[in-house]
């Protein structure tokens, strides 16, 4: 009986110890879970935030509304997308070619800024903008194809041949031909053929009491044969700053020339001998070189 009681007590004590171990194990597991949860609360994972930021970056790169570009790719006259984009050179505003041509039928001002494009011919100051037109076709899907189809239908309905697109040829730089070193350099100045008489002016002397005149800076003068002796007189008066009271006589050899006689007549009648110009209050002489044919 004593042995059996001891066994019972031992068994009961073993069961209690097992229960305690189980309970302690449960408590430890729960405390471990609580500590794990508390740690996870302090340091939450970043998986959700990274996904949201990634989605935000993708949206930021991908979505730009086309309407934000309407001021740059639409015509202000027809309110449609640009077709045959044409730019005004004076203000750089762009419209459809057909729209701006129709507008210039009744106005010479820009539809946007009202600047005068040209007083009489505004079509002179417009240029095609092919780069902008390519951008419009790339931004608006099927616009180019729809425009080409509509153009073909327009010409076919009227029995006309569909025009082919103009091929833009690249600009090829042209090399200037090399000049030969043996050739003499050409003169920069060309003398007009109507200036066919050359004069050489030379001072001879002055009468006493005539002073304060300016010497001629240029001795040689080339004039037209239609010029008269009066023109030579006025030229000398202006260049030498002569007193208007002084008299100027033009002498060829010993011949006093009429002031209304042309220099071509003098050359034909008297020959290419020296002209002599005299200026006087009473008498003041200058010598003028001969007239030479151009």
mmCIF file of C-alpha atoms in Angstrom:
data_model
loop_
_atom_site.group_PDB
_atom_site.id
_atom_site.type_symbol
_atom_site.label_atom_id
_atom_site.label_comp_id
_atom_site.label_asym_id
_atom_site.label_seq_id
_atom_site.Cartn_x
_atom_site.Cartn_y
_atom_site.Cartn_z
ATOM 1 C CA UNK A 1 0.000 0.000 0.000
ATOM 2 C CA UNK A 2 2.791 2.437 0.793
ATOM 3 C CA UNK A 3 4.564 1.697 -2.470
ATOM 4 C CA UNK A 4 1.398 2.254 -4.448
ATOM 5 C CA UNK A 5 0.778 5.526 -2.716
ATOM 6 C CA UNK A 6 4.260 6.639 -3.475
ATOM 7 C CA UNK A 7 3.700 5.748 -7.081
ATOM 8 C CA UNK A 8 0.515 7.696 -7.141
ATOM 9 C CA UNK A 9 2.179 10.697 -5.611
ATOM 10 C CA UNK A 10 5.063 10.369 -7.994
ATOM 11 C CA UNK A 11 2.684 10.096 -10.889
ATOM 12 C CA UNK A 12 0.701 13.025 -9.733
ATOM 13 C CA UNK A 13 3.790 15.053 -9.219
ATOM 14 C CA UNK A 14 5.008 14.038 -12.670
ATOM 15 C CA UNK A 15 1.728 15.098 -14.220
ATOM 16 C CA UNK A 16 1.861 18.412 -12.393
ATOM 17 C CA UNK A 17 5.353 19.000 -13.570
ATOM 18 C CA UNK A 18 4.304 18.155 -17.108
ATOM 19 C CA UNK A 19 1.348 20.532 -16.917
ATOM 20 C CA UNK A 20 3.539 23.220 -15.529
ATOM 21 C CA UNK A 21 6.017 22.621 -18.288
ATOM 22 C CA UNK A 22 3.245 22.828 -20.854
ATOM 23 C CA UNK A 23 1.816 25.949 -19.294
ATOM 24 C CA UNK A 24 5.226 27.482 -19.026
ATOM 25 C CA UNK A 25 5.827 26.605 -22.646
ATOM 26 C CA UNK A 26 2.596 28.285 -23.650
ATOM 27 C CA UNK A 27 3.441 31.342 -21.655
ATOM 28 C CA UNK A 28 6.871 31.515 -23.188
ATOM 29 C CA UNK A 29 5.463 31.136 -26.646
ATOM 30 C CA UNK A 30 2.941 33.913 -26.087
ATOM 31 C CA UNK A 31 5.552 36.172 -24.550
ATOM 32 C CA UNK A 32 7.809 35.463 -27.542
ATOM 33 C CA UNK A 33 4.990 36.306 -29.895
ATOM 34 C CA UNK A 34 4.262 39.539 -28.034
ATOM 35 C CA UNK A 35 7.893 40.559 -28.152
ATOM 36 C CA UNK A 36 8.017 39.737 -31.861
ATOM 37 C CA UNK A 37 4.877 41.723 -32.536
ATOM 38 C CA UNK A 38 6.147 44.692 -30.574
ATOM 39 C CA UNK A 39 9.384 44.616 -32.531
ATOM 40 C CA UNK A 40 7.495 44.462 -35.807
ATOM 41 C CA UNK A 41 5.384 47.428 -34.724
ATOM 42 C CA UNK A 42 8.468 49.535 -34.097
ATOM 43 C CA UNK A 43 10.103 48.568 -37.404
ATOM 44 C CA UNK A 44 7.350 48.027 -40.025
ATOM 45 C CA UNK A 45 8.410 46.594 -43.378
ATOM 46 C CA UNK A 46 8.865 48.999 -46.341
ATOM 47 C CA UNK A 47 7.327 46.805 -48.981
ATOM 48 C CA UNK A 48 4.087 48.796 -49.285
ATOM 49 C CA UNK A 49 5.810 52.208 -49.445
ATOM 50 C CA UNK A 50 8.319 51.061 -52.047
ATOM 51 C CA UNK A 51 5.521 49.741 -54.250
ATOM 52 C CA UNK A 52 3.589 52.990 -53.914
ATOM 53 C CA UNK A 53 6.670 55.088 -54.733
ATOM 54 C CA UNK A 54 7.410 52.875 -57.719
ATOM 55 C CA UNK A 55 3.876 53.264 -58.997
ATOM 56 C CA UNK A 56 4.122 57.043 -58.490
ATOM 57 C CA UNK A 57 7.360 57.241 -60.456
ATOM 58 C CA UNK A 58 5.917 55.171 -63.271
ATOM 59 C CA UNK A 59 2.832 57.361 -63.443
ATOM 60 C CA UNK A 60 4.955 60.515 -63.349
ATOM 61 C CA UNK A 61 6.958 59.381 -66.375
ATOM 62 C CA UNK A 62 4.076 57.881 -68.315
ATOM 63 C CA UNK A 63 1.098 60.202 -68.072
ATOM 64 C CA UNK A 64 1.188 63.708 -69.528
ATOM 65 C CA UNK A 65 -2.193 64.911 -70.795
ATOM 66 C CA UNK A 66 -2.228 65.797 -74.471
ATOM 67 C CA UNK A 67 -4.395 68.834 -73.754
ATOM 68 C CA UNK A 68 -1.424 70.436 -72.006
ATOM 69 C CA UNK A 69 0.227 70.698 -75.435
ATOM 70 C CA UNK A 70 -2.803 72.103 -77.262
ATOM 71 C CA UNK A 71 -1.477 75.701 -77.335
ATOM 72 C CA UNK A 72 1.550 74.445 -79.291
ATOM 73 C CA UNK A 73 0.053 71.883 -81.667
ATOM 74 C CA UNK A 74 -3.350 73.393 -82.511
ATOM 75 C CA UNK A 75 -4.239 76.140 -84.963
ATOM 76 C CA UNK A 76 -5.770 79.255 -83.434
ATOM 77 C CA UNK A 77 -7.919 79.842 -86.535
ATOM 78 C CA UNK A 78 -9.635 76.467 -87.024
ATOM 79 C CA UNK A 79 -9.036 75.164 -83.473
ATOM 80 C CA UNK A 80 -7.827 71.846 -84.898
ATOM 81 C CA UNK A 81 -4.460 70.147 -84.965
ATOM 82 C CA UNK A 82 -1.889 71.762 -87.238
ATOM 83 C CA UNK A 83 -1.894 70.582 -90.852
ATOM 84 C CA UNK A 84 0.901 71.862 -93.111
ATOM 85 C CA UNK A 85 2.215 73.965 -90.233
ATOM 86 C CA UNK A 86 3.204 77.422 -91.492
ATOM 87 C CA UNK A 87 4.998 80.025 -89.383
ATOM 88 C CA UNK A 88 4.960 83.812 -89.737
ATOM 89 C CA UNK A 89 8.565 85.009 -89.839
ATOM 90 C CA UNK A 90 7.798 88.335 -88.167
ATOM 91 C CA UNK A 91 6.348 86.946 -84.899
ATOM 92 C CA UNK A 92 6.906 83.131 -85.142
ATOM 93 C CA UNK A 93 3.236 82.241 -84.636
ATOM 94 C CA UNK A 94 2.195 79.042 -86.432
ATOM 95 C CA UNK A 95 -1.083 78.125 -88.153
ATOM 96 C CA UNK A 96 -2.404 75.681 -90.718
ATOM 97 C CA UNK A 97 -1.295 76.718 -94.176
ATOM 98 C CA UNK A 98 -4.798 76.871 -95.621
ATOM 99 C CA UNK A 99 -6.067 78.806 -92.587
ATOM 100 C CA UNK A 100 -3.408 81.519 -92.663
ATOM 101 C CA UNK A 101 -3.661 81.917 -96.452
ATOM 102 C CA UNK A 102 -7.416 82.480 -96.183
ATOM 103 C CA UNK A 103 -6.854 84.901 -93.314
ATOM 104 C CA UNK A 104 -4.453 87.007 -95.398
ATOM 105 C CA UNK A 105 -7.129 87.494 -98.053
ATOM 106 C CA UNK A 106 -8.793 90.107 -95.857
ATOM 107 C CA UNK A 107 -6.109 91.091 -93.336
ATOM 108 C CA UNK A 108 -2.341 91.637 -93.282
ATOM 109 C CA UNK A 109 -1.980 91.170 -89.514
ATOM 110 C CA UNK A 110 -1.144 88.120 -87.405
ATOM 111 C CA UNK A 111 -4.304 86.553 -85.900
ATOM 112 C CA UNK A 112 -2.576 86.117 -82.528
ATOM 113 C CA UNK A 113 -0.588 89.308 -81.902
ATOM 114 C CA UNK A 114 -2.003 91.650 -84.602
ATOM 115 C CA UNK A 115 1.477 92.593 -85.830
ATOM 116 C CA UNK A 116 1.635 93.795 -89.450
ATOM 117 C CA UNK A 117 3.139 90.880 -91.364
ATOM 118 C CA UNK A 118 3.628 92.849 -94.606
ATOM 119 C CA UNK A 119 2.054 96.037 -95.855
ATOM 120 C CA UNK A 120 0.962 94.657 -99.233
ATOM 121 C CA UNK A 121 2.093 91.009 -99.582
ATOM 122 C CA UNK A 122 1.850 89.155 -96.223
ATOM 123 C CA UNK A 123 2.337 85.800 -97.966
ATOM 124 C CA UNK A 124 5.970 86.784 -98.533
ATOM 125 C CA UNK A 125 6.674 86.426 -94.794
ATOM 126 C CA UNK A 126 5.418 82.903 -94.086
ATOM 127 C CA UNK A 127 7.501 79.713 -94.107
ATOM 128 C CA UNK A 128 6.602 75.993 -93.730
ATOM 129 C CA UNK A 129 7.542 74.506 -90.348
ATOM 130 C CA UNK A 130 8.206 70.837 -91.140
ATOM 131 C CA UNK A 131 9.795 70.050 -87.792
ATOM 132 C CA UNK A 132 6.718 71.165 -85.860
ATOM 133 C CA UNK A 133 4.476 69.253 -88.255
ATOM 134 C CA UNK A 134 6.460 66.061 -87.623
ATOM 135 C CA UNK A 135 6.050 66.580 -83.876
ATOM 136 C CA UNK A 136 2.272 66.968 -84.258
ATOM 137 C CA UNK A 137 2.021 63.761 -86.287
ATOM 138 C CA UNK A 138 4.014 61.856 -83.651
ATOM 139 C CA UNK A 139 1.952 63.187 -80.745
ATOM 140 C CA UNK A 140 -1.475 62.655 -82.321
ATOM 141 C CA UNK A 141 -1.950 59.026 -83.471
ATOM 142 C CA UNK A 142 -3.467 58.381 -86.921
ATOM 143 C CA UNK A 143 -3.642 62.118 -87.724
ATOM 144 C CA UNK A 144 -1.245 61.892 -90.654
ATOM 145 C CA UNK A 145 -2.960 58.827 -92.087
ATOM 146 C CA UNK A 146 -6.405 60.407 -91.760
ATOM 147 C CA UNK A 147 -5.220 63.602 -93.417
ATOM 148 C CA UNK A 148 -3.658 61.679 -96.308
ATOM 149 C CA UNK A 149 -6.836 59.662 -96.803
ATOM 150 C CA UNK A 150 -8.998 62.775 -96.765
ATOM 151 C CA UNK A 151 -6.734 64.483 -99.296
ATOM 152 C CA UNK A 152 -6.890 61.499 -101.654
ATOM 153 C CA UNK A 153 -10.686 61.435 -101.455
ATOM 154 C CA UNK A 154 -10.824 65.167 -102.155
ATOM 155 C CA UNK A 155 -8.787 64.905 -105.367
ATOM 156 C CA UNK A 156 -10.499 61.719 -106.547
ATOM 157 C CA UNK A 157 -13.950 63.269 -106.077
ATOM 158 C CA UNK A 158 -12.909 66.068 -108.441
ATOM 159 C CA UNK A 159 -11.146 63.843 -110.952
ATOM 160 C CA UNK A 160 -7.720 65.270 -110.224
ATOM 161 C CA UNK A 161 -4.414 63.511 -109.801
ATOM 162 C CA UNK A 162 -3.232 63.202 -106.225
ATOM 163 C CA UNK A 163 -0.068 65.313 -105.841
ATOM 164 C CA UNK A 164 3.004 63.492 -104.669
ATOM 165 C CA UNK A 165 4.736 64.659 -101.491
ATOM 166 C CA UNK A 166 7.634 66.996 -102.087
ATOM 167 C CA UNK A 167 10.942 65.353 -101.275
ATOM 168 C CA UNK A 168 13.193 67.609 -99.253
ATOM 169 C CA UNK A 169 16.709 67.438 -100.644
ATOM 170 C CA UNK A 170 19.531 68.085 -98.185
ATOM 171 C CA UNK A 171 21.632 71.141 -98.726
ATOM 172 C CA UNK A 172 25.015 70.229 -100.192
ATOM 173 C CA UNK A 173 27.750 72.791 -99.558
ATOM 174 C CA UNK A 174 29.212 74.094 -102.789
ATOM 175 C CA UNK A 175 32.914 74.717 -102.795
ATOM 176 C CA UNK A 176 33.981 77.978 -104.347
ATOM 177 C CA UNK A 177 36.395 77.544 -107.251
ATOM 178 C CA UNK A 178 39.969 78.307 -106.395
ATOM 179 C CA UNK A 179 41.327 81.450 -107.960
ATOM 180 C CA UNK A 180 44.501 81.166 -109.932
ATOM 181 C CA UNK A 181 47.403 83.080 -108.520
ATOM 182 C CA UNK A 182 48.451 84.249 -111.971
ATOM 183 C CA UNK A 183 45.269 86.257 -112.443
ATOM 184 C CA UNK A 184 45.441 89.926 -111.529
ATOM 185 C CA UNK A 185 43.025 91.015 -108.796
ATOM 186 C CA UNK A 186 39.981 92.764 -110.129
ATOM 187 C CA UNK A 187 39.310 96.346 -109.181
ATOM 188 C CA UNK A 188 36.827 96.845 -106.376
ATOM 189 C CA UNK A 189 35.410 100.008 -107.939
ATOM 190 C CA UNK A 190 33.791 100.167 -111.360
ATOM 191 C CA UNK A 191 33.425 103.450 -113.189
ATOM 192 C CA UNK A 192 29.981 104.078 -114.692
ATOM 193 C CA UNK A 193 30.114 104.517 -118.477
ATOM 194 C CA UNK A 194 28.268 107.840 -118.315
ATOM 195 C CA UNK A 195 31.233 109.464 -116.518
ATOM 196 C CA UNK A 196 33.245 109.861 -119.721
ATOM 197 C CA UNK A 197 35.135 113.117 -119.075
ATOM 198 C CA UNK A 198 38.110 113.509 -116.747
ATOM 199 C CA UNK A 199 39.276 116.885 -115.439
ATOM 200 C CA UNK A 200 42.613 117.815 -113.908
ATOM 201 C CA UNK A 201 42.421 120.954 -111.751
ATOM 202 C CA UNK A 202 45.539 123.000 -111.014
ATOM 203 C CA UNK A 203 45.943 126.348 -109.238
ATOM 204 C CA UNK A 204 47.618 129.122 -111.299
ATOM 205 C CA UNK A 205 47.474 132.263 -109.200
ATOM 206 C CA UNK A 206 45.290 134.834 -107.504
ATOM 207 C CA UNK A 207 44.789 138.539 -107.823
ATOM 208 C CA UNK A 208 45.918 140.812 -105.035
ATOM 209 C CA UNK A 209 43.295 141.247 -102.334
ATOM 210 C CA UNK A 210 41.693 137.845 -102.909
ATOM 211 C CA UNK A 211 42.523 135.610 -99.987
ATOM 212 C CA UNK A 212 41.035 133.072 -97.546
ATOM 213 C CA UNK A 213 40.115 130.417 -100.085
ATOM 214 C CA UNK A 214 40.521 126.708 -99.493
ATOM 215 C CA UNK A 215 42.820 124.686 -101.800
ATOM 216 C CA UNK A 216 41.351 121.794 -103.716
ATOM 217 C CA UNK A 217 41.931 118.459 -102.019
ATOM 218 C CA UNK A 218 41.387 116.382 -105.147
ATOM 219 C CA UNK A 219 43.187 117.323 -108.313
ATOM 220 C CA UNK A 220 41.388 114.876 -110.603
ATOM 221 C CA UNK A 221 37.634 114.811 -111.172
ATOM 222 C CA UNK A 222 35.598 112.504 -113.408
ATOM 223 C CA UNK A 223 32.260 113.834 -114.605
ATOM 224 C CA UNK A 224 29.644 113.211 -117.248
ATOM 225 C CA UNK A 225 30.045 114.741 -120.672
ATOM 226 C CA UNK A 226 26.551 116.203 -120.264
ATOM 227 C CA UNK A 227 27.832 118.429 -117.436
ATOM 228 C CA UNK A 228 28.212 122.088 -118.352
ATOM 229 C CA UNK A 229 30.906 124.614 -117.590
ATOM 230 C CA UNK A 230 28.493 126.052 -115.031
ATOM 231 C CA UNK A 231 28.618 122.749 -113.125
ATOM 232 C CA UNK A 232 32.420 122.931 -113.003
ATOM 233 C CA UNK A 233 32.170 126.460 -111.660
ATOM 234 C CA UNK A 234 29.724 125.473 -108.926
ATOM 235 C CA UNK A 235 31.922 122.502 -107.975
ATOM 236 C CA UNK A 236 34.964 124.746 -107.544
ATOM 237 C CA UNK A 237 33.009 127.310 -105.548
ATOM 238 C CA UNK A 238 31.759 124.674 -103.140
ATOM 239 C CA UNK A 239 35.075 122.858 -102.686
ATOM 240 C CA UNK A 240 37.185 125.986 -102.302
ATOM 241 C CA UNK A 241 34.580 127.874 -100.251
ATOM 242 C CA UNK A 242 34.784 130.935 -102.487
ATOM 243 C CA UNK A 243 33.075 134.226 -101.908
ATOM 244 C CA UNK A 244 29.869 134.379 -103.975
ATOM 245 C CA UNK A 245 30.909 137.858 -105.181
ATOM 246 C CA UNK A 246 33.922 136.439 -106.978
ATOM 247 C CA UNK A 247 33.602 135.533 -110.620
ATOM 248 C CA UNK A 248 34.849 132.231 -112.021
ATOM 249 C CA UNK A 249 35.883 131.977 -115.661
ATOM 250 C CA UNK A 250 36.667 128.695 -117.378
ATOM 251 C CA UNK A 251 39.266 129.028 -120.115
ATOM 252 C CA UNK A 252 40.374 126.362 -122.584
ATOM 253 C CA UNK A 253 43.677 127.467 -124.033
ATOM 254 C CA UNK A 254 42.947 131.068 -124.835
ATOM 255 C CA UNK A 255 39.230 130.547 -125.312
ATOM 256 C CA UNK A 256 36.804 131.732 -122.653
ATOM 257 C CA UNK A 257 34.106 129.096 -122.417
ATOM 258 C CA UNK A 258 30.415 129.769 -122.175
ATOM 259 C CA UNK A 259 29.046 128.545 -118.834
ATOM 260 C CA UNK A 260 26.137 126.778 -120.536
ATOM 261 C CA UNK A 261 28.370 124.817 -122.898
ATOM 262 C CA UNK A 262 28.685 121.073 -122.180
ATOM 263 C CA UNK A 263 32.065 119.474 -121.594
ATOM 264 C CA UNK A 264 31.467 117.003 -124.422
ATOM 265 C CA UNK A 265 31.044 119.912 -126.820
ATOM 266 C CA UNK A 266 34.259 121.458 -125.526
ATOM 267 C CA UNK A 267 36.124 118.192 -126.085
ATOM 268 C CA UNK A 268 34.729 117.782 -129.609
ATOM 269 C CA UNK A 269 35.279 121.376 -130.776
ATOM 270 C CA UNK A 270 38.498 122.396 -129.073
ATOM 271 C CA UNK A 271 40.070 118.979 -128.556
ATOM 272 C CA UNK A 272 41.639 117.459 -125.501
ATOM 273 C CA UNK A 273 43.785 120.408 -124.621
ATOM 274 C CA UNK A 274 43.995 121.836 -121.122
ATOM 275 C CA UNK A 275 41.113 123.694 -119.551
ATOM 276 C CA UNK A 276 41.974 126.784 -117.604
ATOM 277 C CA UNK A 277 39.704 127.960 -114.805
ATOM 278 C CA UNK A 278 39.930 131.533 -113.589
ATOM 279 C CA UNK A 279 38.166 132.998 -110.623
ATOM 280 C CA UNK A 280 38.028 136.684 -110.024
ATOM 281 C CA UNK A 281 36.481 139.492 -108.280
ATOM 282 C CA UNK A 282 38.055 141.371 -111.058
ATOM 283 C CA UNK A 283 40.385 138.538 -112.248
ATOM 284 C CA UNK A 284 41.630 135.460 -110.404
ATOM 285 C CA UNK A 285 43.030 132.509 -112.356
ATOM 286 C CA UNK A 286 43.257 128.776 -111.729
ATOM 287 C CA UNK A 287 44.545 126.238 -114.195
ATOM 288 C CA UNK A 288 42.508 123.140 -114.941
ATOM 289 C CA UNK A 289 44.004 120.132 -116.701
ATOM 290 C CA UNK A 290 42.792 118.778 -119.975
ATOM 291 C CA UNK A 291 39.631 116.814 -120.515
ATOM 292 C CA UNK A 292 40.342 113.182 -121.293
ATOM 293 C CA UNK A 293 37.900 110.730 -122.702
ATOM 294 C CA UNK A 294 36.981 108.003 -120.209
#
